[in-house]
Amino acid sequence: MSKLEVLTPKNSQLIFIDQQPQMAFGVQSMDRQVLKNNVVGLAKAAKIFNIPTTITTVETLSFSGHTFPELLSVYPENDILERTSMNSWDDQNVRDALDKNAAEGRKKIVVSGLWTEVCNTTFALSAMNDRSDFEIYMVADASGGTTADAHKYAMDRMVQAGVIPVTWQQVLLEWQRDWAHRETYDAVTSLAKEHSGAYGMGIDYAYTMVHDAAERVTHGKRIGPNPAQINGK
């Protein structure tokens, strides 16, 4: 497999590492609400394209807290792989899950985790060291570090080692690839409207103002304008 080969629904798998509240409390590299939005958007994207997804957690009951409920609601059927090590690769259950998917040709591993400089970096370097056929795609805007520098230099270190940096929306659109793929078109555009900020707003605008589609929510009547009376006149 070549890093020049783009991500597809057939060659990819996804792992979420420690998307837990205590870990998120320490994130200072980006707005934490944006972080959660991006994590959940990435999860929903993977669900659309049937990407096998591993969820791993660390010290849930003693320190880190329960995985974001918005993330778990996307995967109510998934087991959660609990561990003690900061490095997910140290856990055999995690290795077995990734190896099972890799055996099906899914050797491009998309990663979203907390924190970038610890759990993401150690996982990426260790996995690539032990499995030379693995490719790691680090989702920079669905991961967070304890400072902007911590995130940046961790990303730099991983890129120097061969990790590919991506963003969650990039992954979504790479999986879609062609708008002629109508079986996922509606789900992808709906996801973009919900989680993709200005891009999603643009889709709503184009549909309603250019293509004269109905608004996607019902609301009360539009009343006015009704200029206010001045000095009783």
CSV table of C-alpha atoms in Angstrom, one decimal:
chain,number,residue,atom,x,y,z
A,1,MET,CA,0.0,0.0,0.0
A,2,SER,CA,1.3,3.5,-0.9
A,3,LYS,CA,0.8,6.8,0.9
A,4,LEU,CA,0.0,8.1,-2.5
A,5,GLU,CA,-3.2,6.0,-2.5
A,6,VAL,CA,-6.0,8.1,-1.2
A,7,LEU,CA,-8.2,7.0,1.7
A,8,THR,CA,-11.2,4.9,0.6
A,9,PRO,CA,-14.0,3.2,2.4
A,10,LYS,CA,-12.2,-0.1,1.7
A,11,ASN,CA,-8.6,0.6,2.8
A,12,SER,CA,-9.3,2.5,6.0
A,13,GLN,CA,-10.1,1.9,9.6
A,14,LEU,CA,-10.5,4.4,12.5
A,15,ILE,CA,-9.4,4.5,16.1
A,16,PHE,CA,-10.6,7.0,18.8
A,17,ILE,CA,-8.1,7.3,21.6
A,18,ASP,CA,-9.3,8.6,25.0
A,19,GLN,CA,-12.0,11.0,23.9
A,20,GLN,CA,-12.9,11.4,27.6
A,21,PRO,CA,-13.8,14.5,29.6
A,22,GLN,CA,-10.8,14.6,32.0
A,23,MET,CA,-8.5,14.4,28.9
A,24,ALA,CA,-10.5,17.1,27.2
A,25,PHE,CA,-10.3,19.4,30.2
A,26,GLY,CA,-6.5,19.6,29.6
A,27,VAL,CA,-6.8,20.5,26.0
A,28,GLN,CA,-5.5,24.1,25.3
A,29,SER,CA,-4.5,23.7,21.6
A,30,MET,CA,-8.0,24.4,20.3
A,31,ASP,CA,-11.5,25.3,21.4
A,32,ARG,CA,-12.9,22.2,23.2
A,33,GLN,CA,-16.4,22.5,21.8
A,34,VAL,CA,-14.9,22.6,18.3
A,35,LEU,CA,-12.9,19.6,19.2
A,36,LYS,CA,-16.0,17.6,20.2
A,37,ASN,CA,-17.9,18.8,17.1
A,38,ASN,CA,-15.0,17.5,14.9
A,39,VAL,CA,-14.7,14.2,16.8
A,40,VAL,CA,-18.4,13.5,16.4
A,41,GLY,CA,-18.4,14.6,12.8
A,42,LEU,CA,-15.6,12.2,12.1
A,43,ALA,CA,-17.4,9.4,13.8
A,44,LYS,CA,-20.6,10.0,11.8
A,45,ALA,CA,-18.5,10.1,8.6
A,46,ALA,CA,-17.0,6.7,9.4
A,47,LYS,CA,-20.5,5.4,10.1
A,48,ILE,CA,-21.7,6.5,6.7
A,49,PHE,CA,-19.0,4.6,4.9
A,50,ASN,CA,-19.0,1.6,7.2
A,51,ILE,CA,-15.5,2.2,8.4
A,52,PRO,CA,-14.5,-0.3,11.2
A,53,THR,CA,-14.0,1.8,14.3
A,54,THR,CA,-12.1,1.0,17.5
A,55,ILE,CA,-12.8,3.0,20.7
A,56,THR,CA,-10.2,2.8,23.4
A,57,THR,CA,-10.1,4.5,26.8
A,58,VAL,CA,-7.7,4.9,29.7
A,59,GLU,CA,-8.5,4.7,33.5
A,60,THR,CA,-12.2,5.5,32.9
A,61,LEU,CA,-13.4,5.1,36.5
A,62,SER,CA,-10.4,6.3,38.3
A,63,PHE,CA,-9.4,9.4,36.4
A,64,SER,CA,-10.6,10.1,32.8
A,65,GLY,CA,-14.3,9.7,32.9
A,66,HIS,CA,-16.7,8.2,30.4
A,67,THR,CA,-16.2,8.6,26.7
A,68,PHE,CA,-18.2,11.5,25.2
A,69,PRO,CA,-21.8,10.3,25.0
A,70,GLU,CA,-22.2,12.1,21.6
A,71,LEU,CA,-19.4,9.8,20.3
A,72,LEU,CA,-20.8,6.6,21.9
A,73,SER,CA,-24.3,7.3,20.5
A,74,VAL,CA,-22.9,6.9,17.0
A,75,TYR,CA,-21.6,3.5,17.9
A,76,PRO,CA,-24.0,1.9,20.4
A,77,GLU,CA,-22.9,-1.6,19.4
A,78,ASN,CA,-19.2,-1.0,19.8
A,79,ASP,CA,-17.1,-2.5,22.7
A,80,ILE,CA,-14.9,0.0,24.5
A,81,LEU,CA,-11.4,-1.2,25.0
A,82,GLU,CA,-10.2,-0.1,28.4
A,83,ARG,CA,-6.5,0.0,29.3
A,84,THR,CA,-4.0,1.4,31.8
A,85,SER,CA,-1.1,2.3,29.5
A,86,MET,CA,-0.9,5.8,28.0
A,87,ASN,CA,0.1,4.0,24.8
A,88,SER,CA,-2.9,2.2,23.2
A,89,TRP,CA,-0.4,0.0,21.3
A,90,ASP,CA,0.6,-1.6,24.6
A,91,ASP,CA,-2.9,-3.2,24.9
A,92,GLN,CA,-3.4,-6.5,23.1
A,93,ASN,CA,-7.1,-6.0,22.6
A,94,VAL,CA,-6.3,-2.9,20.7
A,95,ARG,CA,-3.7,-4.6,18.6
A,96,ASP,CA,-6.0,-7.5,17.9
A,97,ALA,CA,-8.8,-5.1,16.7
A,98,LEU,CA,-6.5,-3.2,14.4
A,99,ASP,CA,-4.8,-6.4,13.1
A,100,LYS,CA,-8.2,-7.9,12.3
A,101,ASN,CA,-9.2,-4.9,10.2
A,102,ALA,CA,-5.8,-4.8,8.6
A,103,ALA,CA,-6.1,-8.4,7.5
A,104,GLU,CA,-9.1,-7.2,5.4
A,105,GLY,CA,-6.9,-4.7,3.6
A,106,ARG,CA,-7.6,-1.8,6.0
A,107,LYS,CA,-4.0,-0.8,6.7
A,108,LYS,CA,-4.6,3.0,6.6
A,109,ILE,CA,-5.4,3.8,10.2
A,110,VAL,CA,-7.2,7.1,10.9
A,111,VAL,CA,-6.5,8.4,14.4
A,112,SER,CA,-8.4,10.9,16.6
A,113,GLY,CA,-7.2,11.2,20.2
A,114,LEU,CA,-6.2,13.0,23.3
A,115,TRP,CA,-3.6,14.1,24.0
A,116,THR,CA,-1.7,14.6,20.8
A,117,GLU,CA,1.7,14.7,22.4
A,118,VAL,CA,1.3,11.6,24.5
A,119,CYS,CA,-1.4,9.0,23.6
A,120,ASN,CA,-1.5,9.8,19.9
A,121,THR,CA,2.3,10.1,19.4
A,122,THR,CA,3.3,7.0,21.3
A,123,PHE,CA,0.6,5.0,19.5
A,124,ALA,CA,1.5,6.2,16.1
A,125,LEU,CA,5.3,5.6,16.5
A,126,SER,CA,4.9,2.2,18.2
A,127,ALA,CA,2.4,0.9,15.7
A,128,MET,CA,4.4,2.0,12.7
A,129,ASN,CA,7.6,0.5,14.3
A,130,ASP,CA,6.0,-2.9,14.9
A,131,ARG,CA,3.8,-3.0,11.7
A,132,SER,CA,5.8,-1.7,8.8
A,133,ASP,CA,2.7,-2.1,6.5
A,134,PHE,CA,0.6,0.3,8.7
A,135,GLU,CA,0.0,3.8,7.6
A,136,ILE,CA,-1.2,6.3,10.2
A,137,TYR,CA,-3.4,9.3,9.3
A,138,MET,CA,-3.5,11.7,12.3
A,139,VAL,CA,-6.6,13.9,12.3
A,140,ALA,CA,-5.1,17.1,13.6
A,141,ASP,CA,-8.4,18.9,14.2
A,142,ALA,CA,-10.1,16.0,16.0
A,143,SER,CA,-7.1,15.7,18.4
A,144,GLY,CA,-5.9,18.1,21.0
A,145,GLY,CA,-2.8,18.8,23.1
A,146,THR,CA,-2.2,20.5,26.5
A,147,THR,CA,-0.8,23.6,24.7
A,148,ALA,CA,-0.7,24.8,21.1
A,149,ASP,CA,3.1,24.1,21.1
A,150,ALA,CA,2.5,20.6,22.5
A,151,HIS,CA,0.1,19.8,19.7
A,152,LYS,CA,2.2,21.4,17.0
A,153,TYR,CA,5.5,19.8,17.9
A,154,ALA,CA,3.9,16.4,18.5
A,155,MET,CA,2.4,16.7,15.0
A,156,ASP,CA,5.8,17.7,13.6
A,157,ARG,CA,7.5,14.7,15.3
A,158,MET,CA,4.9,12.3,13.9
A,159,VAL,CA,5.1,13.8,10.4
A,160,GLN,CA,8.9,13.5,10.5
A,161,ALA,CA,8.4,9.8,11.3
A,162,GLY,CA,6.0,9.3,8.3
A,163,VAL,CA,2.6,9.9,9.8
A,164,ILE,CA,0.2,11.7,7.4
A,165,PRO,CA,-1.6,14.8,8.9
A,166,VAL,CA,-5.2,15.3,7.9
A,167,THR,CA,-8.4,17.0,9.0
A,168,TRP,CA,-11.7,15.4,9.7
A,169,GLN,CA,-13.5,17.1,6.8
A,170,GLN,CA,-10.7,16.1,4.5
A,171,VAL,CA,-11.2,12.5,5.5
A,172,LEU,CA,-14.9,12.7,5.0
A,173,LEU,CA,-14.6,14.1,1.5
A,174,GLU,CA,-11.8,11.7,0.6
A,175,TRP,CA,-14.0,8.8,1.5
A,176,GLN,CA,-16.8,10.3,-0.7
A,177,ARG,CA,-14.5,11.2,-3.5
A,178,ASP,CA,-17.1,11.6,-6.2
A,179,TRP,CA,-20.5,13.3,-5.9
A,180,ALA,CA,-21.8,10.8,-8.4
A,181,HIS,CA,-21.7,8.2,-5.5
A,182,ARG,CA,-25.3,8.9,-4.8
A,183,GLU,CA,-25.7,6.1,-2.2
A,184,THR,CA,-23.8,8.3,0.3
A,185,TYR,CA,-24.4,11.8,-1.2
A,186,ASP,CA,-27.4,12.8,1.0
A,187,ALA,CA,-25.8,11.5,4.2
A,188,VAL,CA,-22.5,13.3,3.5
A,189,THR,CA,-24.2,16.6,2.8
A,190,SER,CA,-26.5,16.3,5.8
A,191,LEU,CA,-23.4,15.6,8.0
A,192,ALA,CA,-21.7,18.7,6.5
A,193,LYS,CA,-24.7,20.9,7.3
A,194,GLU,CA,-24.6,19.7,10.9
A,195,HIS,CA,-20.9,19.7,11.6
A,196,SER,CA,-18.9,21.5,8.9
A,197,GLY,CA,-19.5,25.1,9.9
A,198,ALA,CA,-19.3,27.6,7.0
A,199,TYR,CA,-19.2,24.8,4.4
A,200,GLY,CA,-22.5,23.4,5.9
A,201,MET,CA,-24.0,26.9,5.9
A,202,GLY,CA,-23.0,27.2,2.2
A,203,ILE,CA,-24.8,24.0,1.4
A,204,ASP,CA,-28.0,25.2,3.1
A,205,TYR,CA,-27.7,28.6,1.2
A,206,ALA,CA,-27.2,26.9,-2.1
A,207,TYR,CA,-30.0,24.5,-1.7
A,208,THR,CA,-32.6,27.1,-0.6
A,209,MET,CA,-31.5,30.3,-2.3
A,210,VAL,CA,-30.1,29.0,-5.6
A,211,HIS,CA,-31.9,25.7,-6.1
A,212,ASP,CA,-35.1,26.8,-4.4
A,213,ALA,CA,-35.3,23.8,-2.1
A,214,ALA,CA,-37.4,23.8,1.0
A,215,GLU,CA,-35.7,24.8,4.3
A,216,ARG,CA,-34.7,21.7,6.3
A,217,VAL,CA,-36.6,22.9,9.4
A,218,THR,CA,-40.2,24.0,10.0
A,219,HIS,CA,-40.8,27.3,11.8
A,220,GLY,CA,-43.3,30.0,12.4
A,221,LYS,CA,-44.5,32.5,9.9
A,222,ARG,CA,-42.1,35.2,8.7
A,223,ILE,CA,-43.8,38.5,9.8
A,224,GLY,CA,-42.8,42.0,8.7
A,225,PRO,CA,-41.2,44.2,8.0
A,226,ASN,CA,-43.3,46.6,10.0
A,227,PRO,CA,-41.5,50.0,10.5
A,228,ALA,CA,-42.1,51.4,14.0
A,229,GLN,CA,-44.1,54.6,14.4
A,230,ILE,CA,-42.1,57.7,15.3
A,231,ASN,CA,-43.6,60.2,17.7
A,232,GLY,CA,-47.0,58.7,17.3
A,233,LYS,CA,-47.1,59.4,13.6
